[in-house]
Coordinates of C-alpha atoms in Angstrom, one line a residue:
X1 CA 0.0 0.1 0.0
X2 CA 1.2 3.6 -0.4
X3 CA 1.9 5.9 2.4
X4 CA 2.1 4.8 6.0
X5 CA 0.4 1.7 7.4
X6 CA -2.8 2.5 9.5
X7 CA -1.3 1.6 12.8
X8 CA 2.2 3.2 12.5
X9 CA 2.8 4.9 15.8
X10 CA 0.9 2.2 17.9
X11 CA 2.8 0.1 20.3
X12 CA 1.5 -3.2 21.4
X13 CA 2.8 -5.2 24.4
X14 CA 2.0 -8.8 23.5
X15 CA 1.9 -11.2 26.4
X16 CA 0.2 -13.9 24.4
X17 CA 1.1 -17.6 23.7
X18 CA -0.1 -20.2 21.4
X19 CA -2.3 -19.5 18.5
X20 CA -5.3 -17.1 19.0
X21 CA -3.4 -14.3 21.0
X22 CA -0.4 -14.5 18.9
X23 CA -2.4 -14.1 15.7
X24 CA -4.2 -11.2 17.0
X25 CA -0.8 -9.5 17.6
X26 CA 0.4 -10.5 14.0
X27 CA -2.7 -8.8 12.6
X28 CA -1.9 -5.6 14.4
X29 CA 1.8 -6.0 13.4
X30 CA 0.7 -6.3 9.6
X31 CA -1.3 -3.1 10.1
X32 CA 1.8 -1.2 11.1
X33 CA 2.0 -1.5 14.9
X34 CA 5.1 -2.0 16.8
X35 CA 4.4 -5.4 18.5
X36 CA 6.7 -6.3 21.3
X37 CA 6.4 -9.9 22.2
X38 CA 7.3 -10.1 25.9
X39 CA 8.5 -13.6 26.7
X40 CA 9.4 -15.2 30.0
X41 CA 13.1 -15.6 30.8
X42 CA 14.7 -18.6 29.2
X43 CA 11.5 -20.4 28.2
X44 CA 9.7 -18.0 25.8
X45 CA 6.5 -18.9 24.0
X46 CA 6.0 -22.8 24.1
X47 CA 5.2 -22.7 20.3
X48 CA 8.8 -22.1 19.6
X49 CA 9.4 -25.7 20.1
X50 CA 6.0 -27.0 19.0
X51 CA 4.7 -28.4 15.7
X52 CA 6.4 -30.8 13.2
X53 CA 8.2 -28.3 10.9
X54 CA 11.4 -26.5 12.1
X55 CA 13.7 -24.1 10.5
X56 CA 17.1 -23.2 12.1
X57 CA 15.9 -25.1 15.3
X58 CA 12.7 -23.1 15.7
X59 CA 9.2 -23.9 14.8
X60 CA 7.8 -22.7 11.6
X61 CA 4.4 -22.7 13.3
X62 CA 5.7 -20.0 15.8
X63 CA 7.1 -18.1 12.8
X64 CA 3.7 -18.0 11.1
X65 CA 2.0 -16.6 14.1
X66 CA 4.8 -14.1 15.2
X67 CA 6.4 -12.6 12.1
X68 CA 6.7 -8.9 12.0
X69 CA 7.1 -8.6 15.9
X70 CA 10.1 -7.8 18.2
X71 CA 11.0 -10.2 21.1
X72 CA 11.8 -8.9 24.6
X73 CA 12.9 -11.4 27.2
X74 CA 11.9 -10.4 30.7
X75 CA 12.0 -12.1 34.0
X76 CA 8.6 -10.9 35.6
X77 CA 9.4 -12.6 38.8
X78 CA 12.3 -10.2 39.3
X79 CA 12.0 -6.5 40.4
X80 CA 14.1 -5.4 37.4
X81 CA 11.9 -7.3 35.0
X82 CA 8.8 -5.9 36.4
X83 CA 10.3 -2.3 36.3
X84 CA 11.3 -2.7 32.6
X85 CA 7.7 -3.9 31.8
X86 CA 6.2 -1.0 33.6
X87 CA 8.4 1.4 31.5
X88 CA 7.2 -0.4 28.5
X89 CA 3.5 -0.1 29.3
X90 CA 4.0 3.6 30.0
X91 CA 4.8 4.0 26.3
X92 CA 2.3 1.3 25.0
X93 CA -1.1 1.7 23.5
X94 CA -2.2 -1.9 23.6
X95 CA -1.7 -4.9 25.9
X96 CA -2.7 -8.3 24.5
X97 CA -3.1 -11.5 26.6
X98 CA -4.7 -14.7 26.2
X99 CA -4.4 -16.5 29.5
X100 CA -7.2 -17.9 31.7
X101 CA -9.3 -15.2 33.4
X102 CA -7.4 -14.2 36.6
X103 CA -4.2 -15.7 35.6
X104 CA -2.4 -12.3 35.6
X105 CA -3.8 -11.0 38.9
X106 CA -0.7 -12.0 40.9
X107 CA 1.5 -10.1 38.5
X108 CA -0.7 -7.1 38.7
X109 CA -1.3 -7.3 34.9
X110 CA -5.0 -8.1 34.9
X111 CA -7.2 -5.5 33.2
X112 CA -8.3 -3.8 36.4
X113 CA -4.7 -3.1 37.7
X114 CA -3.5 -1.9 34.3
X115 CA -6.5 0.4 33.8
X116 CA -5.6 1.9 37.3
X117 CA -2.0 2.5 36.5
X118 CA -2.0 2.9 32.8
X119 CA -5.4 4.2 31.8
X120 CA -4.4 5.1 28.3
X121 CA -3.8 1.4 27.4
X122 CA -6.4 -0.7 25.5
X123 CA -6.4 -4.1 27.1
X124 CA -7.2 -6.9 24.7
X125 CA -8.0 -10.4 25.9
X126 CA -8.9 -13.7 24.3
X127 CA -10.0 -16.6 26.3
X128 CA -11.7 -20.0 25.8
X129 CA -15.1 -19.2 27.4
X130 CA -15.2 -15.4 28.1
X131 CA -14.1 -13.3 31.0
X132 CA -17.0 -14.1 33.4
X133 CA -19.5 -16.9 34.0
X134 CA -19.6 -20.3 35.2
X135 CA -17.1 -21.7 32.6
X136 CA -14.8 -18.6 32.5
X137 CA -12.0 -20.3 34.6
X138 CA -11.7 -23.3 32.2
X139 CA -8.8 -23.5 29.6
X140 CA -10.0 -23.6 26.1
X141 CA -8.1 -24.8 23.1
X142 CA -9.6 -24.8 19.6
X143 CA -10.6 -28.4 19.7
X144 CA -12.3 -28.0 23.0
X145 CA -14.4 -25.3 21.9
X146 CA -15.2 -26.9 18.5
X147 CA -16.7 -29.6 20.7
X148 CA -18.6 -27.5 23.4
X149 CA -19.2 -24.6 21.0
X150 CA -21.3 -26.9 18.7
X151 CA -19.1 -27.0 15.6
X152 CA -18.4 -30.7 15.8
X153 CA -22.2 -31.5 16.2
X154 CA -22.8 -30.2 12.6
X155 CA -19.6 -31.1 11.0
X156 CA -19.3 -34.5 9.1
X157 CA -21.8 -36.8 7.4
X158 CA -24.7 -38.2 9.4
X159 CA -22.9 -41.5 10.0
X160 CA -19.4 -40.2 10.4
X161 CA -19.3 -39.5 14.0
X162 CA -18.1 -36.0 15.5
X163 CA -15.5 -34.3 13.2
X164 CA -13.6 -31.3 13.8
X165 CA -13.0 -28.5 11.3
X166 CA -9.7 -29.2 9.8
X167 CA -8.1 -26.0 10.7
X168 CA -8.2 -24.0 14.0
X169 CA -11.0 -21.8 12.9
X170 CA -12.0 -20.6 16.3
X171 CA -8.5 -19.6 17.1
X172 CA -8.2 -17.6 14.0
X173 CA -11.8 -16.1 14.3
X174 CA -11.3 -15.0 17.9
X175 CA -8.0 -13.3 16.9
X176 CA -9.7 -11.4 14.2
X177 CA -12.5 -10.5 16.6
X178 CA -9.9 -9.2 19.2
X179 CA -7.9 -7.3 16.7
X180 CA -11.2 -5.6 15.4
X181 CA -12.1 -4.6 18.9
X182 CA -8.7 -3.2 19.7
X183 CA -8.7 -1.0 16.6
X184 CA -12.2 0.3 17.6
X185 CA -11.1 1.0 21.0
X186 CA -8.1 2.9 19.8
X187 CA -10.3 5.0 17.6
X188 CA -12.6 5.7 20.6
X189 CA -9.5 6.7 22.5
X190 CA -8.9 9.6 20.2
X191 CA -12.1 11.1 21.8
X192 CA -12.0 10.0 25.2
X193 CA -8.2 9.8 26.0
X194 CA -8.8 6.5 27.8
X195 CA -8.2 2.9 26.9
X196 CA -10.9 0.3 27.1
X197 CA -11.3 -3.4 27.9
X198 CA -11.6 -5.6 24.7
X199 CA -12.6 -9.2 25.3
X200 CA -13.0 -12.0 22.8
X201 CA -13.4 -15.8 23.2
X202 CA -13.4 -19.0 21.2
X203 CA -16.8 -19.7 22.4
X204 CA -18.3 -16.3 21.3
X205 CA -17.0 -16.9 17.8
X206 CA -18.2 -20.5 17.8
X207 CA -21.6 -19.3 18.6
X208 CA -21.3 -16.6 15.9
X209 CA -20.6 -19.1 13.2
X210 CA -24.2 -20.4 13.6
X211 CA -25.7 -17.1 12.4
X212 CA -27.3 -18.7 9.3
X213 CA -28.3 -21.8 11.1
X214 CA -29.7 -20.5 14.5
X215 CA -32.8 -18.8 12.9
X216 CA -34.3 -22.0 12.0
X217 CA -33.7 -23.4 15.5
X218 CA -35.3 -20.3 17.0
X219 CA -38.3 -20.8 14.9
X220 CA -38.9 -24.6 14.9
X221 CA -36.8 -25.7 17.8
X222 CA -35.2 -28.4 15.7
X223 CA -31.5 -29.1 16.6
X224 CA -29.4 -29.6 13.4
X225 CA -27.4 -32.8 13.2
X226 CA -24.2 -33.3 11.2
X227 CA -24.8 -31.3 8.0
X228 CA -22.2 -32.8 5.7
X229 CA -21.5 -31.1 2.6
X230 CA -25.0 -29.7 2.0
X231 CA -26.7 -26.7 3.4
X232 CA -29.8 -27.5 5.7
X233 CA -31.3 -24.1 4.5
X234 CA -30.8 -24.0 0.8
X235 CA -30.7 -26.6 -2.2
X236 CA -29.0 -27.2 -4.2
X237 CA -26.0 -26.0 -2.2
X238 CA -23.3 -28.5 -1.6
X239 CA -21.0 -31.1 -3.1
X240 CA -22.0 -33.2 -6.1
X241 CA -20.3 -36.1 -7.9
X242 CA -19.3 -35.6 -11.5
X243 CA -17.7 -38.3 -13.7
X244 CA -14.1 -37.6 -12.3
X245 CA -14.8 -36.5 -8.8
X246 CA -16.7 -33.9 -6.7
X247 CA -17.4 -30.3 -7.4
X248 CA -19.5 -27.8 -5.2
X249 CA -22.4 -25.9 -6.6
X250 CA -24.2 -23.0 -4.9
X251 CA -27.2 -23.0 -7.1
X252 CA -29.8 -21.8 -4.6
X253 CA -29.3 -18.1 -3.9
X254 CA -32.3 -17.2 -6.0
X255 CA -34.9 -18.8 -8.3
X256 CA -33.1 -17.2 -11.3
X257 CA -29.9 -18.8 -10.2
X258 CA -31.7 -22.2 -9.9
X259 CA -33.1 -21.9 -13.4
X260 CA -29.7 -21.0 -14.8
X261 CA -28.2 -24.0 -13.1
X262 CA -30.9 -26.3 -14.8
X263 CA -30.3 -24.7 -18.1
X264 CA -26.4 -25.2 -17.9
X265 CA -27.0 -28.9 -17.0
X266 CA -29.3 -29.4 -19.9
X267 CA -32.2 -30.2 -17.6
X268 CA -34.9 -27.5 -18.0
X269 CA -37.5 -30.0 -17.0
X270 CA -36.4 -29.7 -13.4
X271 CA -37.6 -26.2 -13.2
X272 CA -41.2 -27.3 -13.9
X273 CA -40.9 -30.4 -11.5
X274 CA -43.3 -29.7 -8.5
X275 CA -40.8 -31.4 -6.2
X276 CA -38.4 -28.6 -6.8
X277 CA -40.8 -25.7 -7.2
X278 CA -39.1 -23.5 -4.7
X279 CA -36.2 -23.6 -2.3
X280 CA -38.4 -25.1 0.5
X281 CA -39.5 -27.9 -1.7
X282 CA -35.9 -28.5 -2.9
X283 CA -34.8 -28.7 0.7
X284 CA -37.6 -31.2 1.5
X285 CA -36.7 -33.3 -1.5
X286 CA -32.8 -32.8 -1.3
X287 CA -32.0 -36.5 -1.6
X288 CA -34.1 -36.9 -4.7
X289 CA -32.7 -33.5 -6.1
X290 CA -29.1 -34.7 -5.6
X291 CA -29.8 -37.9 -7.4
X292 CA -31.3 -36.0 -10.3
X293 CA -28.3 -33.5 -10.6
X294 CA -25.7 -36.2 -10.1
X295 CA -27.2 -38.3 -12.9
X296 CA -26.6 -35.4 -15.1
X297 CA -23.2 -34.4 -13.7
X298 CA -22.0 -38.0 -14.1
X299 CA -22.0 -37.9 -17.8
X300 CA -19.0 -35.5 -18.0
X301 CA -15.9 -34.4 -16.0
X302 CA -15.7 -31.5 -13.7
X303 CA -13.8 -29.3 -16.1
X304 CA -16.7 -29.5 -18.5
X305 CA -19.3 -28.6 -16.0
X306 CA -17.3 -25.8 -14.3
X307 CA -16.8 -24.2 -17.7
X308 CA -20.6 -24.3 -18.5
X309 CA -21.6 -23.1 -14.9
X310 CA -19.0 -20.3 -15.0
X311 CA -20.5 -19.1 -18.3
X312 CA -24.0 -19.3 -16.8
X313 CA -22.7 -17.3 -13.8
X314 CA -23.6 -20.2 -11.4
X315 CA -21.1 -20.3 -8.5
X316 CA -19.3 -23.6 -8.7
X317 CA -15.8 -24.9 -7.9
X318 CA -13.5 -27.9 -7.8
X319 CA -12.5 -29.1 -4.4
X320 CA -8.9 -28.1 -4.0
X321 CA -6.1 -29.4 -1.6
X322 CA -3.7 -27.0 0.2
X323 CA -1.0 -27.3 -2.4
X324 CA -3.4 -26.4 -5.2
X325 CA -4.8 -23.5 -3.3
X326 CA -1.4 -21.9 -2.5
X327 CA -0.2 -22.5 -6.0
X328 CA -3.4 -21.0 -7.6
X329 CA -3.2 -17.8 -9.7
X330 CA -5.7 -15.9 -7.5
X331 CA -3.8 -16.6 -4.3
X332 CA -0.6 -15.7 -6.0
X333 CA -2.2 -12.5 -7.3
X334 CA -3.4 -11.5 -3.8
X335 CA 0.1 -12.1 -2.5
X336 CA -1.1 -14.5 0.2
X337 CA 2.1 -16.5 0.1
X338 CA 5.2 -14.5 1.0
X339 CA 8.9 -15.5 1.0
X340 CA 10.4 -12.7 2.8
X341 CA 14.2 -12.3 2.1
X342 CA 15.0 -12.1 5.9
X343 CA 13.1 -15.1 6.8
X344 CA 15.0 -18.2 8.1
X345 CA 15.7 -20.4 5.2
X346 CA 13.5 -18.1 3.0
X347 CA 10.6 -19.9 4.7
X348 CA 7.3 -18.7 3.1
X349 CA 4.5 -17.3 5.4
X350 CA 0.9 -16.6 4.7
X351 CA -0.2 -13.0 4.3
X352 CA -3.0 -11.6 6.5
X353 CA -6.6 -11.9 5.3
X354 CA -7.2 -8.2 4.4
X355 CA -5.9 -5.3 2.4
X356 CA -5.6 -1.6 3.0
X357 CA -4.8 0.2 -0.2
X358 CA -3.3 -3.1 -1.4
X359 CA -1.6 -6.0 0.2
X360 CA -0.2 -5.4 3.7
X361 CA 3.6 -6.3 4.2
X362 CA 4.3 -9.9 5.5
X363 CA 6.3 -8.3 8.5
X364 CA 9.6 -10.0 7.6
X365 CA 11.1 -12.8 9.6
X366 CA 10.0 -13.8 13.1
X367 CA 12.1 -12.8 16.1
X368 CA 14.6 -14.8 17.9
X369 CA 13.9 -15.3 21.5
X370 CA 14.9 -12.1 23.2
X371 CA 16.4 -10.6 20.1
X372 CA 15.3 -7.1 20.6
X373 CA 15.6 -6.8 24.4
X374 CA 18.5 -4.5 24.6
X375 CA 17.2 -2.4 21.6
X376 CA 13.9 -1.8 23.4
X377 CA 15.5 -1.0 26.7
X378 CA 17.7 1.5 25.0
X379 CA 14.5 3.1 23.4
X380 CA 13.0 3.2 26.9
X381 CA 16.1 4.9 28.4
X382 CA 16.6 7.5 25.7
X383 CA 13.1 8.8 24.9
X384 CA 9.3 8.7 25.6
X385 CA 8.8 5.8 23.2
X386 CA 6.3 5.5 20.5
X387 CA 3.2 6.8 22.1

């Protein structure tokens, strides 16, 4: 993008570990913030040594979550370390943490204590279950909240048993929610001069994913089961078998779209079939509709049908694996895979999922443990810092 990044001049003290909090910090760093990852003496973020892929002795998973940050190694059990952190918070705009609620009280780094001593700081928290309530004190990883947040109850085929979403969707979603709240709180601080408490959780994001499913439950009280690859609300909307494999078709956004689909498949008679007279009828008769569509799709390969459906402006796609996705022309065009020259071993990282006047920078390589400690301490000694 041209000009300064939106958050240039914002300093973030990142006390997070693992995925959700670290990714929230990465988003803010990509937007231009100076994100200082404060790590405990000698150990650092546990993800530095987790995962299965390592580059120069450190986890590529850690790198994907923390590129673009600076690492500061502090011993918060020592007076000197606490004094250094206080000096850092005096210059900071944001503090990020993702521990269990109450975990930072003993260190005086809970939201209330920080607000009392550093009222200008926006305090961003991510937890499993929220900051209050009967489950607030429980730890919550993505898998746990996929189960208790209901996602596993609707994922998979009817006879498959519970299936988790294949990526940590709740970790990433709660990180985006937190980053959005932080940016909004910074905007409000321009008027009020005071920071705010921003809280996101995996449970809240899990519930939000049901936005298109919950209305039916509220109306008829029917609990959805495992949905599989078809929508419980629209038809045809799901995965269908062609001669050489599956493709997905979203042919139910409007009646005009349904008619264009039938024409593209050479099946105009389906439009007049009373079993498929409208979306509600098609949902009731989904199994029969799927058989009718697959009988026609099975005559040709996916490429043939995708060409016809694209020409008819019917949304459809092949099912791609990760390698195909990352190598696709559109992903390359959006610069979603970056190989930063400063990254260890030229290890690629994924770009962040937004643009501001064009693609945001990758942030460069991830920091070594404590790499910037002396640099940051020198900044604190010689000037008022970023704020």
